[in-house]
């Protein structure tokens, strides 16, 4: 049985069920790297070029972990676009090349280009090419891909119920996950999924908020039609898929009376975050908004203090019946 490794980073949180199902249905054994930790980041920092952002460095650490496991292949897709007329951050396009340049002990890569900006035909051809590494039966490859898409949709439905994408994947794999606890504050939390749902990168932000008595609302739990509708109100269309999702989610939550405040988790060194964070900060008018920027330093004290202060402020304002204007007016 062929062994295929999938790194536990970047688009893992959006597409792991799809690729795991696809390779498993073709008779492969899928191995993913473990959850991110200090060692993952340290290894990633050593291997990646300095200019890359934190999630890419962590991804390098995951690839390094997989390189020790005697795999037949490592799956590292080249993501360009996952929906028509929208794009993924350009750093994703270069990931397979950066990985090839940085590693000496790399197993063969399954480097598939995902670009459906104009048509999904090239992707379908690439799926057949990748499938042919495992079987000569074209029908089996097509069936495996159809099944894989169904499993991914099922996982997204779990996330609609309020679970993070990481929790949805655990549920999908048959693991036990606690129901999100209910609290007295409703906080919308935004950020790229690979930083937000990676407990090490986000310093367990979502779990901390829940322990502080907050119900966390995530973009994946919102109606996609409402997100797109709100994103379309920005004068210039945001052509990054994840960026548009965050802008639309923020504007939608800004209008919802049940949401008390918004938190945006940004990564140091991320170009799109610097722009999207700015747009959201300027457009959100009705809610208290806090931007948190994380980097390679793992000190949690600053994060906890800011979260506690934010929650205290929201509770105090609610108690006094104050609006969300800043103290200076
Ligand atoms: S969007 Fe930002 S965090 Fe994501 S890969 Fe690009 S630079 Fe890195």
Coordinates of N, CA, C and O in Angstrom, one line a residue, residues 138-286:
X138 N -9.9 4.6 -14.7 CA -10.3 6.0 -14.7 C -11.6 6.2 -14.0 O -11.8 7.2 -13.3
X139 N -12.5 5.2 -14.1 CA -13.8 5.3 -13.4 C -13.6 5.4 -11.9 O -14.3 6.1 -11.2
X140 N -12.7 4.6 -11.4 CA -12.4 4.5 -10.0 C -11.9 5.9 -9.5 O -12.2 6.4 -8.5
X141 N -11.1 6.5 -10.4 CA -10.5 7.9 -10.0 C -11.7 8.9 -9.9 O -11.8 9.7 -9.0
X142 N -12.5 8.8 -10.9 CA -13.7 9.8 -10.9 C -14.6 9.6 -9.7 O -15.0 10.5 -9.1
X143 N -14.9 8.3 -9.4 CA -15.7 8.0 -8.3 C -15.1 8.5 -7.0 O -15.7 9.0 -6.1
X144 N -13.7 8.3 -6.9 CA -13.0 8.7 -5.7 C -13.1 10.2 -5.5 O -13.3 10.7 -4.4
X145 N -13.0 10.9 -6.6 CA -13.0 12.4 -6.5 C -14.4 12.9 -6.1 O -14.6 13.8 -5.3
X146 N -15.5 12.2 -6.7 CA -16.8 12.6 -6.4 C -17.1 12.4 -4.9 O -17.7 13.2 -4.2
X147 N -16.7 11.2 -4.4 CA -16.9 10.9 -3.0 C -16.1 11.9 -2.1 O -16.6 12.3 -1.1
X148 N -14.9 12.2 -2.5 CA -14.1 13.1 -1.8 C -14.8 14.5 -1.6 O -14.8 15.1 -0.5
X149 N -15.4 15.0 -2.7 CA -16.1 16.3 -2.6 C -17.2 16.2 -1.7 O -17.5 17.1 -0.9
X150 N -17.9 15.1 -1.7 CA -19.1 14.9 -0.8 C -18.6 14.9 0.7 O -19.3 15.6 1.5
X151 N -17.5 14.2 1.0 CA -17.1 14.2 2.3 C -16.6 15.6 2.8 O -16.9 16.0 3.9
X152 N -16.0 16.4 1.9 CA -15.6 17.7 2.2 C -16.8 18.6 2.5 O -16.8 19.4 3.5
X153 N -17.9 18.4 1.7 CA -19.1 19.2 1.9 C -19.7 18.9 3.3 O -20.2 19.7 4.0
X154 N -19.7 17.6 3.6 CA -20.2 17.1 4.9 C -19.4 17.8 6.1 O -20.0 18.3 7.1
X155 N -18.1 17.9 5.9 CA -17.3 18.5 7.0 C -17.6 20.0 7.1 O -17.7 20.5 8.2
X156 N -17.9 20.6 6.0 CA -18.3 22.1 6.0 C -19.6 22.2 6.7 O -19.9 23.2 7.4
X157 N -20.5 21.2 6.6 CA -21.8 21.3 7.2 C -21.6 21.2 8.8 O -22.3 21.9 9.5
X158 N -20.7 20.4 9.2 CA -20.4 20.4 10.6 C -19.9 21.7 11.2 O -20.3 22.1 12.2
X159 N -19.1 22.4 10.4 CA -18.6 23.7 10.8 C -19.7 24.7 10.8 O -19.7 25.7 11.6
X160 N -20.8 24.5 10.1 CA -21.9 25.5 10.1 C -22.6 25.4 11.5 O -23.3 26.3 11.9
X161 N -22.4 24.3 12.2 CA -23.0 24.2 13.5 C -22.3 24.9 14.7 O -22.6 24.7 15.8
X162 N -21.2 25.6 14.3 CA -20.5 26.3 15.3 C -19.1 25.7 15.7 O -18.4 26.3 16.6
X163 N -18.8 24.6 15.1 CA -17.5 24.0 15.4 C -16.4 24.7 14.6 O -16.7 25.2 13.5
X164 N -15.2 24.7 15.1 CA -14.1 25.2 14.2 C -13.8 24.2 13.1 O -14.2 23.0 13.3
X165 N -13.1 24.6 12.1 CA -12.8 23.6 11.1 C -11.9 22.5 11.6 O -12.1 21.3 11.2
X166 N -11.1 22.8 12.6 CA -10.3 21.7 13.2 C -11.2 20.7 14.0 O -11.0 19.5 13.9
X167 N -12.2 21.2 14.7 CA -13.1 20.4 15.4 C -14.0 19.6 14.4 O -14.2 18.4 14.6
X168 N -14.4 20.2 13.3 CA -15.2 19.6 12.3 C -14.4 18.4 11.7 O -15.0 17.3 11.5
X169 N -13.1 18.6 11.5 CA -12.3 17.5 10.9 C -12.2 16.3 12.0 O -12.3 15.2 11.6
X170 N -12.0 16.7 13.2 CA -12.0 15.6 14.3 C -13.3 14.9 14.3 O -13.3 13.6 14.4
X171 N -14.4 15.6 14.3 CA -15.7 14.9 14.3 C -15.8 14.0 13.0 O -16.3 12.9 13.1
X172 N -15.4 14.5 11.9 CA -15.5 13.8 10.7 C -14.7 12.5 10.8 O -15.0 11.4 10.2
X173 N -13.6 12.6 11.5 CA -12.7 11.4 11.7 C -13.2 10.4 12.8 O -12.6 9.5 13.1
X174 N -14.4 10.8 13.4 CA -15.0 9.9 14.4 C -14.5 10.2 15.8 O -14.8 9.3 16.7
X175 N -13.8 11.3 16.0 CA -13.3 11.5 17.4 C -14.4 12.3 18.1 O -15.3 12.9 17.6
X176 N -14.2 12.3 19.5 CA -15.2 13.0 20.3 C -14.7 14.4 20.4 O -13.6 14.8 20.6
X177 N -15.7 15.3 20.3 CA -15.4 16.8 20.4 C -16.5 17.3 21.3 O -17.7 17.1 21.1
X178 N -16.1 18.1 22.3 CA -17.1 18.7 23.2 C -17.9 19.8 22.4 O -17.4 20.5 21.6
X179 N -19.2 19.8 22.8 CA -20.0 20.9 22.2 C -19.5 22.2 22.6 O -19.1 22.4 23.8
X180 N -19.4 23.2 21.7 CA -19.0 24.5 22.2 C -19.8 25.0 23.4 O -21.1 25.0 23.3
X181 N -19.2 25.5 24.5 CA -19.9 25.9 25.6 C -20.7 27.2 25.3 O -20.3 27.9 24.4
X182 N -21.7 27.5 26.1 CA -22.4 28.7 25.9 C -22.1 29.7 26.9 O -22.0 29.4 28.1
X183 N -21.9 31.0 26.5 CA -21.5 32.0 27.4 C -22.4 33.2 27.3 O -23.4 33.2 26.6
X184 N -22.0 34.3 27.9 CA -22.9 35.5 27.9 C -22.5 36.6 26.9 O -23.2 37.5 26.7
X185 N -21.3 36.4 26.2 CA -20.9 37.3 25.2 C -20.8 36.6 23.8 O -20.4 35.5 23.8
X186 N -21.2 37.3 22.8 CA -21.1 36.8 21.4 C -20.0 37.5 20.7 O -20.1 38.7 20.5
X187 N -18.9 36.8 20.3 CA -17.8 37.4 19.7 C -17.6 36.8 18.3 O -17.5 35.6 18.2
X188 N -17.5 37.6 17.3 CA -17.1 37.2 16.0 C -15.6 37.1 15.8 O -14.9 38.1 16.2
X189 N -15.1 36.0 15.4 CA -13.6 35.9 15.3 C -13.3 35.6 13.8 O -13.8 34.7 13.2
X190 N -12.4 36.4 13.3 CA -12.0 36.3 11.9 C -10.5 36.1 11.8 O -9.7 36.5 12.6
X191 N -10.1 35.5 10.7 CA -8.7 35.3 10.4 C -8.6 34.2 9.4 O -9.5 33.4 9.1
X192 N -7.4 34.0 8.8 CA -7.2 32.9 7.9 C -7.3 31.6 8.7 O -6.7 31.5 9.7
X193 N -8.0 30.6 8.1 CA -8.3 29.4 8.8 C -7.0 28.7 9.3 O -7.0 28.1 10.4
X194 N -6.0 28.8 8.5 CA -4.7 28.1 8.9 C -4.0 28.7 10.0 O -3.1 28.1 10.6
X195 N -4.3 30.0 10.4 CA -3.8 30.5 11.6 C -4.8 30.4 12.7 O -4.5 30.1 13.9
X196 N -6.1 30.7 12.4 CA -7.1 30.7 13.4 C -7.4 29.3 14.0 O -7.5 29.2 15.2
X197 N -7.4 28.3 13.2 CA -7.8 26.9 13.7 C -6.5 26.1 14.1 O -6.7 25.0 14.6
X198 N -5.4 26.6 13.8 CA -4.1 26.0 14.3 C -3.9 26.4 15.7 O -3.6 27.6 16.0
X199 N -4.1 25.5 16.7 CA -4.1 25.9 18.1 C -2.8 26.5 18.5 O -2.7 27.4 19.4
X200 N -1.7 26.1 17.9 CA -0.4 26.6 18.3 C -0.2 28.0 17.7 O 0.2 28.9 18.5
X201 N -0.5 28.2 16.4 CA -0.3 29.5 15.8 C -1.2 30.5 16.5 O -0.8 31.7 16.8
X202 N -2.5 30.2 16.8 CA -3.4 31.2 17.3 C -3.3 31.2 18.8 O -4.1 32.0 19.5
X203 N -2.4 30.5 19.4 CA -2.3 30.4 20.9 C -3.6 30.0 21.5 O -4.0 30.6 22.5
X204 N -4.3 29.1 20.9 CA -5.6 28.6 21.4 C -6.6 29.7 21.6 O -7.4 29.7 22.6
X205 N -6.6 30.7 20.7 CA -7.5 31.8 20.9 C -9.0 31.5 21.1 O -9.6 32.0 22.0
X206 N -9.5 30.5 20.3 CA -10.9 30.3 20.3 C -11.3 29.6 21.7 O -12.2 29.9 22.3
X207 N -10.4 28.6 22.1 CA -10.7 27.9 23.3 C -10.6 28.9 24.5 O -11.4 28.8 25.4
X208 N -9.7 29.8 24.4 CA -9.5 30.8 25.5 C -10.8 31.7 25.6 O -11.3 32.0 26.7
X209 N -11.3 32.1 24.5 CA -12.5 33.0 24.5 C -13.7 32.2 25.1 O -14.4 32.7 25.8
X210 N -13.8 30.9 24.7 CA -14.9 30.1 25.2 C -14.8 30.0 26.7 O -15.8 30.1 27.4
X211 N -13.5 29.8 27.2 CA -13.3 29.7 28.7 C -13.6 31.0 29.4 O -13.9 31.1 30.6
X212 N -13.5 32.1 28.6 CA -13.8 33.5 29.2 C -15.3 33.8 29.1 O -15.7 34.9 29.3
X213 N -16.1 32.8 28.7 CA -17.6 33.0 28.7 C -18.1 33.6 27.4 O -19.1 34.2 27.4
X214 N -17.4 33.3 26.3 CA -17.8 33.8 25.0 C -18.3 32.7 24.1 O -17.8 31.7 24.0
X215 N -19.4 33.1 23.4 CA -19.8 32.2 22.2 C -19.1 32.7 21.0 O -19.2 33.9 20.7
X216 N -18.3 31.9 20.4 CA -17.5 32.3 19.2 C -18.2 32.1 17.9 O -18.7 31.0 17.7
X217 N -18.3 33.1 17.1 CA -18.9 33.0 15.8 C -17.8 33.1 14.7 O -17.0 34.0 14.7
X218 N -17.8 32.1 13.9 CA -16.7 32.0 12.9 C -17.3 32.1 11.5 O -18.5 31.8 11.2
X219 N -16.5 32.6 10.5 CA -17.1 32.7 9.1 C -17.7 31.5 8.6 O -18.7 31.5 7.9
X220 N -17.2 30.3 8.9 CA -17.7 29.0 8.4 C -19.1 28.7 8.9 O -19.8 27.9 8.4
X221 N -19.5 29.4 10.0 CA -20.9 29.1 10.6 C -21.9 30.1 10.0 O -23.1 30.0 10.3
X222 N -21.5 31.0 9.1 CA -22.4 32.0 8.6 C -22.9 31.6 7.2 O -22.3 30.7 6.5
X223 N -24.0 32.2 6.8 CA -24.6 31.9 5.5 C -23.7 32.5 4.4 O -23.4 33.7 4.4
X224 N -23.2 31.7 3.4 CA -22.3 32.2 2.4 C -22.9 33.2 1.5 O -22.3 34.2 1.1
X225 N -24.3 33.1 1.3 CA -24.9 34.2 0.5 C -24.9 35.5 1.2 O -24.6 36.5 0.5
X226 N -25.1 35.5 2.5 CA -25.0 36.8 3.3 C -23.6 37.4 3.2 O -23.4 38.6 3.1
X227 N -22.6 36.5 3.4 CA -21.2 36.9 3.3 C -20.9 37.6 2.0 O -20.4 38.7 1.9
X228 N -21.3 37.0 0.9 CA -21.0 37.5 -0.4 C -21.7 38.8 -0.6 O -21.2 39.8 -1.2
X229 N -23.0 38.9 -0.2 CA -23.8 40.1 -0.3 C -23.1 41.3 0.4 O -23.0 42.4 -0.2
X230 N -22.6 41.1 1.6 CA -22.0 42.1 2.3 C -20.6 42.5 1.7 O -20.3 43.7 1.6
X231 N -19.9 41.5 1.2 CA -18.6 41.7 0.6 C -18.7 42.6 -0.6 O -17.9 43.4 -1.0
X232 N -19.9 42.4 -1.3 CA -20.1 43.2 -2.6 C -20.4 44.6 -2.3 O -20.4 45.4 -3.2
X233 N -20.6 45.0 -1.0 CA -20.8 46.4 -0.7 C -19.5 47.2 -0.7 O -19.5 48.5 -0.7
X234 N -18.4 46.6 -0.7 CA -17.1 47.3 -0.7 C -16.9 47.8 -2.1 O -17.0 47.0 -3.1
X235 N -16.5 49.1 -2.3 CA -16.4 49.6 -3.7 C -15.5 48.8 -4.6 O -15.9 48.6 -5.8
X236 N -14.4 48.4 -4.2 CA -13.5 47.6 -5.1 C -13.6 46.1 -4.7 O -13.4 45.8 -3.5
X237 N -13.9 45.2 -5.6 CA -14.1 43.8 -5.2 C -12.8 43.3 -4.7 O -11.7 43.5 -5.2
X238 N -12.9 42.6 -3.5 CA -11.7 41.9 -3.0 C -11.6 40.6 -3.7 O -12.4 39.7 -3.7
X239 N -10.5 40.4 -4.4 CA -10.3 39.2 -5.3 C -9.6 38.1 -4.6 O -9.4 37.0 -5.2
X240 N -9.2 38.2 -3.3 CA -8.7 37.1 -2.6 C -9.9 36.4 -2.0 O -10.7 37.0 -1.3
X241 N -9.9 35.1 -2.2 CA -11.1 34.3 -1.7 C -11.2 34.5 -0.1 O -12.3 34.8 0.3
X242 N -10.1 34.2 0.6 CA -10.3 34.3 2.1 C -10.5 35.7 2.5 O -11.2 36.0 3.5
X243 N -9.8 36.7 1.9 CA -10.0 38.1 2.3 C -11.4 38.5 2.1 O -12.0 39.2 3.0
X244 N -12.0 38.1 1.0 CA -13.4 38.6 0.7 C -14.3 37.9 1.8 O -15.3 38.6 2.2
X245 N -14.0 36.7 2.1 CA -14.9 36.0 3.1 C -14.8 36.7 4.4 O -15.8 36.9 5.1
X246 N -13.6 37.2 4.8 CA -13.5 37.9 6.1 C -14.1 39.3 6.1 O -14.8 39.6 7.0
X247 N -14.0 40.0 4.9 CA -14.6 41.3 4.9 C -16.1 41.1 4.9 O -16.8 41.8 5.7
X248 N -16.7 40.2 4.1 CA -18.1 39.9 4.1 C -18.6 39.5 5.5 O -19.7 40.0 6.0
X249 N -17.9 38.6 6.1 CA -18.3 38.1 7.5 C -18.3 39.3 8.5 O -19.2 39.4 9.3
X250 N -17.2 40.1 8.4 CA -17.2 41.2 9.4 C -18.3 42.2 9.2 O -19.0 42.6 10.2
X251 N -18.6 42.5 7.9 CA -19.7 43.5 7.7 C -21.1 42.8 8.1 O -22.0 43.5 8.6
X252 N -21.2 41.5 7.8 CA -22.5 40.9 8.2 C -22.6 40.8 9.7 O -23.7 41.2 10.3
X253 N -21.5 40.5 10.4 CA -21.6 40.5 11.9 C -21.8 41.9 12.5 O -22.4 42.0 13.5
X254 N -21.3 42.9 11.8 CA -21.4 44.2 12.2 C -22.9 44.6 12.3 O -23.3 45.5 13.1
X255 N -23.7 44.0 11.4 CA -25.1 44.4 11.4 C -26.0 43.5 12.3 O -27.1 43.8 12.5
X256 N -25.4 42.5 12.8 CA -26.2 41.5 13.6 C -26.3 42.0 15.1 O -25.3 42.2 15.7
X257 N -27.5 42.3 15.6 CA -27.6 42.8 16.9 C -27.1 41.9 18.0 O -26.8 42.3 19.1
X258 N -27.1 40.6 17.7 CA -26.7 39.6 18.7 C -25.2 39.5 18.9 O -24.7 38.9 19.9
X259 N -24.4 40.1 18.0 CA -22.9 40.0 18.2 C -22.4 41.2 19.0 O -22.8 42.4 18.7
X260 N -21.6 41.0 20.0 CA -21.1 42.0 20.9 C -19.8 42.7 20.4 O -19.6 43.9 20.6
X261 N -18.9 41.9 19.8 CA -17.7 42.5 19.4 C -17.0 41.6 18.3 O -17.4 40.4 18.1
X262 N -15.9 42.2 17.7 CA -15.2 41.4 16.6 C -13.7 41.4 16.9 O -13.2 42.4 17.4
X263 N -13.1 40.2 16.7 CA -11.7 40.1 16.8 C -11.1 39.6 15.5 O -11.7 38.7 14.9
X264 N -10.0 40.3 15.0 CA -9.4 39.8 13.8 C -8.0 39.3 14.1 O -7.2 40.1 14.7
X265 N -7.7 38.1 13.8 CA -6.4 37.6 14.1 C -5.5 37.7 12.8 O -5.8 37.1 11.8
X266 N -4.5 38.5 12.9 CA -3.6 38.7 11.7 C -2.2 38.1 12.0 O -1.8 37.9 13.1
X267 N -1.5 37.8 10.9 CA -0.2 37.2 11.0 C 0.8 38.3 10.7 O 0.7 39.0 9.6
X268 N 1.9 38.4 11.5 CA 3.0 39.3 11.1 C 3.6 38.8 9.8 O 3.8 37.7 9.6
X269 N 3.8 39.8 8.9 CA 4.5 39.4 7.7 C 3.5 39.0 6.6 O 3.9 38.6 5.5
X270 N 2.2 39.2 6.9 CA 1.2 38.8 5.9 C 0.7 40.1 5.1 O 0.1 41.0 5.7
X271 N 0.9 40.1 3.8 CA 0.5 41.3 3.0 C -1.0 41.4 3.0 O -1.5 42.5 3.3
X272 N -1.7 40.4 2.6 CA -3.2 40.5 2.5 C -3.8 40.9 3.9 O -4.7 41.8 3.9
X273 N -3.3 40.4 5.0 CA -3.8 40.8 6.3 C -3.7 42.3 6.5 O -4.6 42.9 7.1
X274 N -2.6 42.9 6.1 CA -2.4 44.3 6.4 C -3.5 45.1 5.6 O -3.9 46.2 6.1
X275 N -3.9 44.7 4.5 CA -5.0 45.4 3.7 C -6.4 45.0 4.2 O -7.2 45.9 4.5
X276 N -6.6 43.7 4.4 CA -8.0 43.3 4.8 C -8.3 43.8 6.2 O -9.4 44.3 6.5
X277 N -7.3 43.7 7.1 CA -7.5 44.2 8.5 C -7.9 45.7 8.5 O -8.8 46.1 9.2
X278 N -7.2 46.4 7.6 CA -7.5 47.9 7.5 C -8.9 48.1 7.0 O -9.6 49.0 7.5
X279 N -9.3 47.4 5.9 CA -10.6 47.6 5.4 C -11.7 47.3 6.5 O -12.6 48.1 6.7
X280 N -11.5 46.2 7.2 CA -12.5 45.8 8.2 C -12.5 46.9 9.3 O -13.6 47.3 9.7
X281 N -11.4 47.3 9.7 CA -11.3 48.3 10.8 C -12.1 49.6 10.4 O -12.7 50.2 11.2
X282 N -11.9 50.0 9.1 CA -12.6 51.2 8.7 C -14.1 51.0 8.5 O -14.8 51.9 8.6
X283 N -14.5 49.8 8.1 CA -15.9 49.6 7.7 C -16.8 49.2 8.9 O -18.0 49.4 8.8
X284 N -16.2 48.6 9.9 CA -17.0 48.1 11.0 C -17.4 49.4 11.9 O -16.5 50.0 12.4
X285 N -18.7 49.6 12.0 CA -19.1 50.9 12.6 C -19.9 50.6 13.9 O -19.9 51.5 14.8
X286 N -20.5 49.4 14.0 CA -21.4 49.2 15.1 C -20.9 48.4 16.3 O -21.6 48.2 17.3

